[in-house]
Amino acid sequence: MTHEKGSSRKGRRATGGPFLLAASLLLAACASAPPAAAPPKAAPADEVPVRHAPSVASLSLREKAGQVVMVGSRGVYRAEDDPEYLDLARLVSEEGIGGVIWFLGTPLETADLNHRLNAKAKLPLLVAADLEAGPGMRFPDLVFGPSAMAVAATGDLDLAERRARATAEAARALGIQVVFAPVADVNNDPDNPVINVRSFGEEPVAVGRFVAATVKGLQHGGVLATLKHFPGHGDTAVDSHRSLPVLSFDRARLDAVELVPFRAGIAAGARSVMTAHLAVPALDATPAPVLEKPAPARAFPVDAGEVETTGTLPAVVSYAMTTTLLRGELGFSGLVFTDSMEMGGIVSHFETGEAAVRVLEAGGDVVLMPPDPRAAVEAIVAAVKSGRLPEARLDEAVGRLLAEKERLGLFRDTEIPVGEVSRKAGTLAQKAAEEEVARRGLTLVREAPGALPLRSDARLLVVAVHDERTAVAIDATLQTELRRRAASVDFVRLDPTSCAGEGSAVAERAKGADAVLLALFVRPKSGRGTLEIPAEGKSAIAALLASGKTVVAVSFGSPYLLRDAPGLPTFLCGYGPQALVQAAAARALYGEAAIEGRLPVTIPGLAPRGTGLRREAVR
């Protein structure tokens, strides 16, 4: 049955919602049989049969404008009269918004919201989430795995694919069909404050292999894989959440580095790409305007002094990058999402409505998280009516969306009930995949003679250095695991709010310890703009090294931190602060598990890519 304008709400519900994956496919995905062959490369929208989807022509202009806008929210409990829920529901029912991206939430509440919102939608919603490091990255009740760099440190492409497939299966159970991963950026700038360990590394071909494996795993699991951040956010020290980075490379360099993983991901069948707030003058030299009074970037702090005043058009609004390069030269025919339109790299240069229209003019399909979704819809409608934006361009974008929704099964009859989420998300098999990455990704960059394994009868001083002060102790798992193994544990935490002198004072406490464990929780965070050990942390390191005590350092974040403390004699990389990584590190430090990872990046002047001391388990 074709859903035309005027279809009844009862009829809409009868045809299903966003949890539309046939039961036989779900059972096959969880079985131990080898994965199916990779899906074919996405065909152009006009070649994809959309059997049960409505025709683009059956939608009004305003409905089409709504379809290309995706809004963001949190997947937490929302009463029916909750103001935030009511606003979200109105965007779906009145503005015809085509999709939702979920941020921090709980599995059952997110699944419930997906059901409730779809009941209000004329067309099924396309639902997305950033799940680069597993479903726990956005849903803490599920398993939160290590970063992409840890996956690359294992050197195991099969593990990368299995891990991605496990993520996809959990996502589909919640009603999520689009995973904004893998990160296809080549991180060859050690000072990159936002990509860093989210990248598979610095060598383009190697990154491409892991990108391709992740694409296959995600799409075998029933979700769209999304290559990001096109055309490559790895070689810049500027965070696009705060300002517009400018990549001053020529085309030959881009072909040799930045574009390599994107080509690999497209060849592997990726069906969506996310364009970035990146200026690349070699690809598009059109100057980017600068607003006198830019709208505030609601989710991220933007300092007026950070606004890029000499940059060129960012990729999200560049025809040269989106259509000429991505669609033309790279042959990509799937969905093109923008990065969040709330970020500093775009709000400092374009108003909400103007940015939305320019995204479509450039060849993009989905305007992700415009600061004012209604203004975005109004601007698109007005641009078509005025003749500025050809309606055929809007129809093309909507056609791709409808075709992908059909391909994902969103117009079929079978739903996954909320009550079944617990059988399909957060399973032991999904946790096992993440635990394997955490264990095998640990990389021993250097070791002082006799430093490892730590002795269980030794008195241990643990100095945890954090890059921010948080209400939740993210080092709790490490504390628990160490207290299970050490004769005694003295624990000190330092962060940017620590008072002057606290760092150097740890040397006195070290006198009563047999060994010191330095736990560095310094990692990239969107919007922060910097990545460094805080001042008192640096003071503590200097004092500890001068004390003559055995110091073992573990980076639960960026491996590049060794540059800030090159005198550290023993340095282990975990590539992330996740609880699974903390537990894996504790086992490895006490010799209960092997250490076998290898650096996917170079730590300038200290360790080349591929460094990794192997240590066998001894207990």
Coordinates of C-alpha atoms in Angstrom, one line a residue, residues 40-494:
P40 CA 26.3 -4.0 -2.8
K41 CA 27.3 -0.4 -3.3
A42 CA 24.2 1.9 -2.9
A43 CA 22.5 2.6 -6.1
P44 CA 21.3 6.0 -7.1
A45 CA 17.9 6.9 -5.6
D46 CA 16.0 6.5 -8.8
E47 CA 17.2 2.9 -9.2
V48 CA 16.2 1.8 -5.7
P49 CA 12.6 0.3 -5.6
V50 CA 10.7 2.1 -2.8
R51 CA 7.7 -0.3 -3.0
H52 CA 5.8 0.9 0.1
A53 CA 7.2 4.4 0.5
P54 CA 5.2 7.4 -0.8
S55 CA 6.3 9.1 -4.0
V56 CA 8.2 12.3 -3.6
A57 CA 5.5 14.0 -5.8
S58 CA 2.8 13.0 -3.2
L59 CA 4.4 15.2 -0.6
S60 CA 3.8 18.9 -0.2
L61 CA 6.7 21.4 -0.5
R62 CA 6.6 21.9 3.3
E63 CA 6.6 18.2 4.0
K64 CA 9.6 17.8 1.7
A65 CA 11.4 20.6 3.5
G66 CA 10.8 18.9 6.8
Q67 CA 12.1 15.6 5.7
V68 CA 15.6 16.9 5.1
V69 CA 15.9 18.3 8.7
M70 CA 17.1 16.1 11.6
V71 CA 16.9 17.4 15.1
G72 CA 18.7 16.3 18.3
S73 CA 17.5 15.4 21.8
R74 CA 18.3 13.3 24.8
G75 CA 16.8 9.8 25.1
V76 CA 15.6 10.2 28.7
Y77 CA 12.2 9.8 30.3
R78 CA 9.7 12.4 28.9
A79 CA 6.2 12.7 30.3
E80 CA 3.5 13.4 27.7
D81 CA 3.2 17.0 29.0
D82 CA 7.0 17.6 29.3
P83 CA 7.8 20.9 27.4
E84 CA 10.8 19.4 25.7
Y85 CA 8.9 16.3 24.6
L86 CA 6.0 18.5 23.4
D87 CA 8.3 20.6 21.3
L88 CA 9.9 17.5 19.8
A89 CA 6.5 16.0 19.1
R90 CA 5.3 19.2 17.4
L91 CA 8.5 19.2 15.2
V92 CA 7.6 15.7 14.1
S93 CA 3.8 16.1 13.7
E94 CA 3.6 19.7 12.5
E95 CA 6.9 20.4 10.7
G96 CA 7.3 16.9 9.4
I97 CA 10.9 16.6 10.6
G98 CA 12.5 13.6 8.9
G99 CA 14.7 12.3 11.6
V100 CA 16.1 12.5 15.2
I101 CA 19.6 12.1 16.5
W102 CA 19.8 10.9 20.1
F103 CA 22.5 12.0 22.6
L104 CA 22.9 10.9 26.2
G105 CA 20.0 8.6 27.1
T106 CA 18.8 5.3 28.4
P107 CA 18.0 2.3 26.2
L108 CA 14.3 1.7 27.2
E109 CA 13.4 5.4 27.2
T110 CA 15.0 6.0 23.8
A111 CA 13.2 3.0 22.4
D112 CA 9.9 4.2 23.9
L113 CA 10.5 7.8 22.5
N114 CA 11.1 6.3 19.1
H115 CA 7.8 4.5 19.2
R116 CA 5.9 7.5 20.5
L117 CA 7.4 9.9 18.0
N118 CA 6.8 7.6 15.1
A119 CA 3.2 7.3 16.1
K120 CA 3.0 11.1 15.5
A121 CA 4.9 11.1 12.2
K122 CA 3.3 10.8 8.7
L123 CA 6.5 9.1 7.5
P124 CA 8.8 6.9 9.6
L125 CA 11.6 8.8 11.2
L126 CA 15.3 8.1 10.4
V127 CA 16.9 7.8 13.8
A128 CA 20.7 8.3 14.4
A129 CA 23.3 8.3 17.1
D130 CA 27.0 8.8 17.4
L131 CA 28.2 5.3 18.4
E132 CA 31.9 5.4 17.4
A133 CA 32.9 3.6 20.6
G134 CA 30.0 1.3 21.0
P135 CA 26.4 1.9 22.2
G136 CA 27.5 2.9 25.6
M137 CA 29.0 6.1 24.1
R138 CA 25.5 7.6 24.2
F139 CA 23.6 5.1 26.4
P140 CA 25.7 4.5 29.6
D141 CA 23.6 1.4 30.6
L142 CA 25.0 -0.4 27.5
V143 CA 28.7 -1.3 26.9
F144 CA 31.0 1.7 26.2
G145 CA 34.1 0.4 24.4
P146 CA 37.5 1.9 23.5
S147 CA 38.1 4.4 20.8
A148 CA 38.9 3.7 17.2
M149 CA 42.7 4.0 17.8
A150 CA 42.5 1.1 20.3
V151 CA 40.9 -1.0 17.5
A152 CA 43.7 -0.1 15.2
A153 CA 46.3 -0.9 17.9
T154 CA 45.0 -4.5 17.8
G155 CA 45.8 -4.8 14.1
D156 CA 42.8 -7.1 13.7
L157 CA 40.4 -6.2 10.9
D158 CA 38.1 -9.0 11.7
L159 CA 37.8 -7.8 15.3
A160 CA 36.9 -4.3 13.9
E161 CA 34.1 -5.8 11.8
R162 CA 32.8 -7.9 14.6
R163 CA 32.8 -5.0 17.0
A164 CA 30.9 -2.8 14.6
R165 CA 28.3 -5.5 13.9
A166 CA 27.7 -5.8 17.6
T167 CA 27.2 -2.1 17.9
A168 CA 24.7 -2.2 15.0
E169 CA 22.6 -4.9 16.6
A170 CA 22.3 -3.0 19.8
A171 CA 21.4 0.2 17.8
R172 CA 18.6 -1.5 15.8
A173 CA 17.1 -2.8 19.0
L174 CA 16.7 0.8 20.2
G175 CA 15.2 1.9 16.9
I176 CA 18.4 3.5 15.7
Q177 CA 19.1 3.0 12.0
V178 CA 22.0 5.4 11.3
V179 CA 25.3 5.2 13.2
F180 CA 27.5 8.2 12.7
A181 CA 30.7 6.2 12.4
P182 CA 33.4 5.3 11.3
V183 CA 35.7 8.3 11.7
A184 CA 37.6 8.3 8.4
D185 CA 39.9 11.1 9.5
V186 CA 43.7 10.5 9.3
N187 CA 45.0 11.9 12.6
N188 CA 48.5 13.2 11.7
D189 CA 48.4 16.3 13.9
P190 CA 49.4 15.3 17.5
D191 CA 47.8 18.5 18.7
N192 CA 44.4 17.7 17.2
P193 CA 42.1 18.3 20.2
V194 CA 38.9 16.8 18.8
I195 CA 39.7 13.8 16.6
N196 CA 42.9 12.3 18.1
V197 CA 42.1 8.8 19.4
R198 CA 38.8 8.8 17.5
S199 CA 40.8 8.1 14.4
F200 CA 42.2 4.7 13.4
G201 CA 45.7 6.3 13.1
E202 CA 48.0 8.3 10.9
E203 CA 48.7 6.1 7.9
P204 CA 46.0 6.6 5.2
V205 CA 45.9 3.1 3.8
A206 CA 45.8 1.4 7.2
V207 CA 43.1 3.8 8.3
G208 CA 41.2 3.0 5.1
R209 CA 41.3 -0.8 5.9
F210 CA 39.8 -0.3 9.4
V211 CA 37.2 2.1 8.0
A212 CA 36.2 -0.4 5.4
A213 CA 35.9 -3.2 8.0
T214 CA 33.8 -1.0 10.3
V215 CA 31.5 -0.1 7.4
K216 CA 30.9 -3.8 6.6
G217 CA 30.3 -4.6 10.2
L218 CA 27.8 -1.8 10.8
Q219 CA 25.9 -2.5 7.6
H220 CA 25.8 -6.2 8.1
G221 CA 24.2 -5.4 11.4
G222 CA 21.4 -3.5 9.7
V223 CA 22.4 0.2 10.1
L224 CA 23.8 2.8 7.8
A225 CA 27.5 3.4 8.3
T226 CA 28.5 7.1 8.0
L227 CA 32.0 8.2 6.9
K228 CA 33.0 11.3 8.7
H229 CA 34.2 14.1 8.7
F230 CA 34.6 14.7 4.9
P231 CA 37.0 15.7 3.4
G232 CA 39.1 15.0 6.5
H233 CA 39.5 16.5 10.0
G234 CA 42.7 14.8 11.1
D235 CA 45.4 17.4 10.3
T236 CA 44.3 20.4 12.2
A237 CA 44.7 21.7 15.7
V238 CA 41.4 23.7 15.5
D239 CA 38.2 22.1 16.8
S240 CA 35.3 22.8 14.3
H241 CA 32.9 22.8 17.3
R242 CA 34.5 26.2 18.2
S243 CA 35.8 27.7 14.9
L244 CA 36.3 27.0 11.2
P245 CA 39.5 25.0 10.6
V246 CA 41.4 25.8 7.4
L247 CA 43.3 22.9 5.7
S248 CA 46.0 24.6 3.6
F249 CA 46.9 21.5 1.5
D250 CA 47.1 21.1 -2.2
R251 CA 45.0 18.5 -4.1
A252 CA 47.9 16.1 -4.5
R253 CA 48.3 15.9 -0.7
L254 CA 44.6 15.5 -0.2
D255 CA 44.5 12.6 -2.6
A256 CA 47.5 11.0 -0.9
V257 CA 46.2 11.4 2.7
E258 CA 42.8 12.7 3.6
L259 CA 40.7 11.2 0.8
V260 CA 42.2 7.7 1.0
P261 CA 40.0 6.4 3.8
F262 CA 36.9 7.9 2.3
R263 CA 37.6 6.1 -1.0
A264 CA 38.0 2.9 0.9
G265 CA 34.8 3.4 2.9
I266 CA 32.8 4.1 -0.3
A267 CA 34.3 1.1 -2.0
A268 CA 33.2 -1.0 1.0
G269 CA 29.6 0.1 0.4
A270 CA 29.1 3.0 2.9
R271 CA 25.7 4.4 2.3
S272 CA 26.1 7.8 4.1
V273 CA 28.8 10.4 4.5
M274 CA 29.0 13.3 6.9
T275 CA 30.4 16.6 5.6
A276 CA 32.4 18.8 7.9
H277 CA 32.8 22.4 8.9
L278 CA 36.2 22.5 7.2
A279 CA 37.6 25.1 4.8
V280 CA 39.8 23.7 2.1
P281 CA 40.9 26.5 -0.3
A282 CA 42.5 24.1 -2.7
L283 CA 39.0 22.6 -3.3
D284 CA 36.9 25.7 -2.9
A285 CA 38.5 29.2 -2.7
T286 CA 35.2 31.0 -2.2
P287 CA 35.5 33.3 0.9
A288 CA 33.3 32.4 3.8
P289 CA 31.3 35.4 5.1
V290 CA 31.6 36.4 8.8
L291 CA 28.5 37.4 10.7
E292 CA 28.7 40.6 12.7
K293 CA 26.5 39.0 15.4
P294 CA 26.6 35.3 15.0
A295 CA 24.1 33.2 16.8
P296 CA 25.5 31.4 19.9
A297 CA 26.6 27.8 19.3
R298 CA 24.2 26.4 21.9
A299 CA 26.0 23.2 22.6
F300 CA 29.6 24.5 22.5
P301 CA 31.4 27.5 23.8
V302 CA 32.6 29.9 21.1
D303 CA 34.9 32.7 21.9
A304 CA 34.6 35.8 19.7
G305 CA 38.4 35.8 19.3
E306 CA 38.3 32.3 17.8
V307 CA 36.1 33.2 14.8
E308 CA 38.0 32.4 11.6
T309 CA 37.9 35.6 9.5
T310 CA 39.9 34.6 6.4
G311 CA 38.5 31.1 5.8
T312 CA 36.8 29.8 2.7
L313 CA 33.4 28.0 2.4
P314 CA 33.2 24.9 4.7
A315 CA 32.5 21.6 3.1
V316 CA 28.9 21.4 4.4
V317 CA 27.9 24.3 2.1
S318 CA 30.5 23.8 -0.7
Y319 CA 29.2 22.5 -4.1
A320 CA 32.8 21.9 -5.1
M321 CA 33.4 19.5 -2.1
T322 CA 29.9 17.9 -1.8
T323 CA 28.9 17.5 -5.4
T324 CA 32.0 17.9 -7.6
L325 CA 34.3 15.9 -5.4
L326 CA 32.3 13.6 -3.3
R327 CA 29.5 12.7 -5.7
G328 CA 31.3 13.3 -8.9
E329 CA 34.9 12.2 -8.6
L330 CA 34.5 9.8 -5.7
G331 CA 31.3 8.4 -7.1
F332 CA 29.3 8.5 -3.9
S333 CA 25.5 8.2 -4.5
G334 CA 24.2 7.7 -0.9
L335 CA 23.0 10.1 1.7
V336 CA 25.0 13.1 2.7
F337 CA 24.5 14.4 6.2
T338 CA 26.0 17.6 7.5
D339 CA 27.9 17.7 10.8
S340 CA 25.9 19.5 13.5
M341 CA 24.8 22.9 12.3
E342 CA 25.1 24.2 15.9
M343 CA 28.9 24.2 15.7
G344 CA 31.1 27.2 15.8
G345 CA 32.5 26.4 12.4
I346 CA 29.2 27.2 10.7
V347 CA 27.2 29.5 13.1
S348 CA 29.9 32.2 12.9
H349 CA 29.4 32.4 9.2
F350 CA 25.7 31.7 8.3
E351 CA 22.3 32.2 9.9
T352 CA 20.2 29.0 10.4
G353 CA 18.0 29.4 7.4
E354 CA 20.7 30.5 5.0
A355 CA 22.9 27.6 6.1
A356 CA 20.1 25.1 5.5
V357 CA 19.5 26.4 2.0
R358 CA 23.2 26.4 1.1
V359 CA 23.5 22.8 2.3
L360 CA 20.9 21.7 -0.3
E361 CA 22.5 23.9 -3.0
A362 CA 25.8 22.3 -2.3
G363 CA 24.3 18.8 -2.8
G364 CA 23.7 17.7 0.8
D365 CA 20.6 15.8 1.8
V366 CA 20.2 16.1 5.6
V367 CA 20.6 19.3 7.6
L368 CA 21.7 18.0 11.0
M369 CA 20.6 19.8 14.1
P370 CA 20.0 23.4 12.9
P371 CA 19.8 25.8 15.8
D372 CA 16.3 26.6 14.9
P373 CA 14.6 23.7 13.0
R374 CA 11.5 25.7 12.1
A375 CA 13.6 28.5 10.6
A376 CA 15.5 25.9 8.5
V377 CA 12.2 24.5 7.2
E378 CA 10.8 28.0 6.4
A379 CA 14.0 29.0 4.6
I380 CA 14.0 25.9 2.4
V381 CA 10.3 26.5 1.5
A382 CA 11.0 30.1 0.7
A383 CA 14.1 29.4 -1.4
V384 CA 12.1 26.9 -3.5
K385 CA 9.2 29.4 -3.9
S386 CA 11.5 32.2 -4.9
G387 CA 13.2 30.1 -7.5
R388 CA 16.6 30.3 -5.8
L389 CA 16.6 26.5 -4.9
P390 CA 15.3 24.3 -7.7
E391 CA 12.6 22.0 -6.4
A392 CA 14.2 19.2 -8.3
R393 CA 17.3 19.5 -6.0
L394 CA 15.0 19.2 -2.9
D395 CA 13.2 16.3 -4.5
E396 CA 16.5 14.5 -5.1
A397 CA 17.4 14.8 -1.5
V398 CA 14.0 13.6 -0.3
G399 CA 14.1 10.7 -2.8
R400 CA 17.3 9.5 -1.4
L401 CA 15.9 9.6 2.1
L402 CA 12.7 7.7 1.2
A403 CA 14.7 5.2 -0.7
E404 CA 17.0 4.6 2.3
K405 CA 14.1 4.4 4.7
E406 CA 12.6 1.7 2.4
R407 CA 16.0 -0.1 2.2
L408 CA 16.2 -0.1 6.0
G409 CA 12.8 -1.7 6.2
L410 CA 11.0 1.3 7.8
F411 CA 7.8 0.8 5.8
R412 CA 7.5 -2.9 6.6
D413 CA 5.1 -4.4 9.1
T414 CA 7.4 -5.9 11.8
E415 CA 8.4 -3.8 14.9
I416 CA 10.8 -4.7 17.7
P417 CA 8.7 -4.1 20.9
V418 CA 10.2 -2.1 23.6
G419 CA 10.0 -5.2 25.9
E420 CA 12.5 -7.0 23.7
V421 CA 15.2 -4.4 23.9
S422 CA 16.8 -6.2 26.9
R423 CA 17.3 -9.3 24.8
K424 CA 19.0 -7.5 22.0
A425 CA 21.0 -4.6 23.5
G426 CA 23.8 -4.9 26.0
T427 CA 24.3 -8.6 25.5
L428 CA 27.2 -10.6 26.8
A429 CA 28.4 -11.1 23.2
Q430 CA 28.4 -7.3 22.6
K431 CA 30.3 -6.8 25.8
A432 CA 32.8 -9.5 24.9
A433 CA 33.7 -7.7 21.6
E434 CA 34.4 -4.5 23.4
E435 CA 36.4 -6.3 26.1
E436 CA 38.6 -7.9 23.5
V437 CA 39.4 -4.5 21.9
A438 CA 40.2 -3.1 25.3
R439 CA 42.5 -6.0 26.2
R440 CA 44.3 -6.4 22.9
G441 CA 44.6 -2.7 22.1
L442 CA 46.8 -1.9 25.2
T443 CA 50.1 -0.7 23.9
L444 CA 53.4 -0.6 25.9
V445 CA 55.4 2.2 24.4
R446 CA 58.3 1.9 26.8
E447 CA 59.2 0.1 30.0
A448 CA 61.9 0.6 32.6
P449 CA 63.7 -2.6 33.6
G450 CA 61.7 -4.5 36.2
A451 CA 58.8 -2.0 36.3
L452 CA 56.2 -4.6 35.2
P453 CA 54.4 -6.5 36.3
L454 CA 53.5 -4.7 39.5
R455 CA 53.9 -6.8 42.7
S456 CA 50.8 -7.7 44.6
D457 CA 52.6 -7.2 47.9
A458 CA 53.7 -3.6 46.9
R459 CA 52.3 -0.5 48.4
L460 CA 50.9 1.5 45.6
L461 CA 50.4 5.3 45.2
V462 CA 48.0 6.1 42.4
V463 CA 48.0 9.7 41.1
A464 CA 45.0 10.2 38.8
V465 CA 45.4 13.3 36.6
H466 CA 42.1 14.5 35.0
D467 CA 41.5 17.1 32.3
E468 CA 38.3 18.3 34.0
R469 CA 36.5 18.2 37.3
T470 CA 33.5 16.0 37.2
A471 CA 30.8 15.0 39.6
V472 CA 31.2 11.4 38.6
A473 CA 34.5 9.7 39.4
I474 CA 35.4 8.2 36.0
D475 CA 38.4 6.5 37.5
A476 CA 36.2 4.4 39.9
T477 CA 36.8 1.1 38.0
L478 CA 40.6 1.6 38.2
Q479 CA 40.4 2.2 41.9
T480 CA 38.3 -0.9 42.4
E481 CA 40.5 -3.1 40.3
L482 CA 43.8 -1.9 41.9
R483 CA 42.5 -2.4 45.4
R484 CA 41.7 -6.0 44.5
R485 CA 45.3 -6.6 43.6
A486 CA 47.6 -4.3 45.6
A487 CA 48.6 -4.8 49.3
S488 CA 47.6 -1.1 49.9
V489 CA 46.5 1.8 47.6
D490 CA 46.8 5.5 48.4
F491 CA 44.8 7.5 45.8
V492 CA 45.3 11.1 44.8
R493 CA 43.3 13.0 42.2
L494 CA 44.4 16.1 40.4

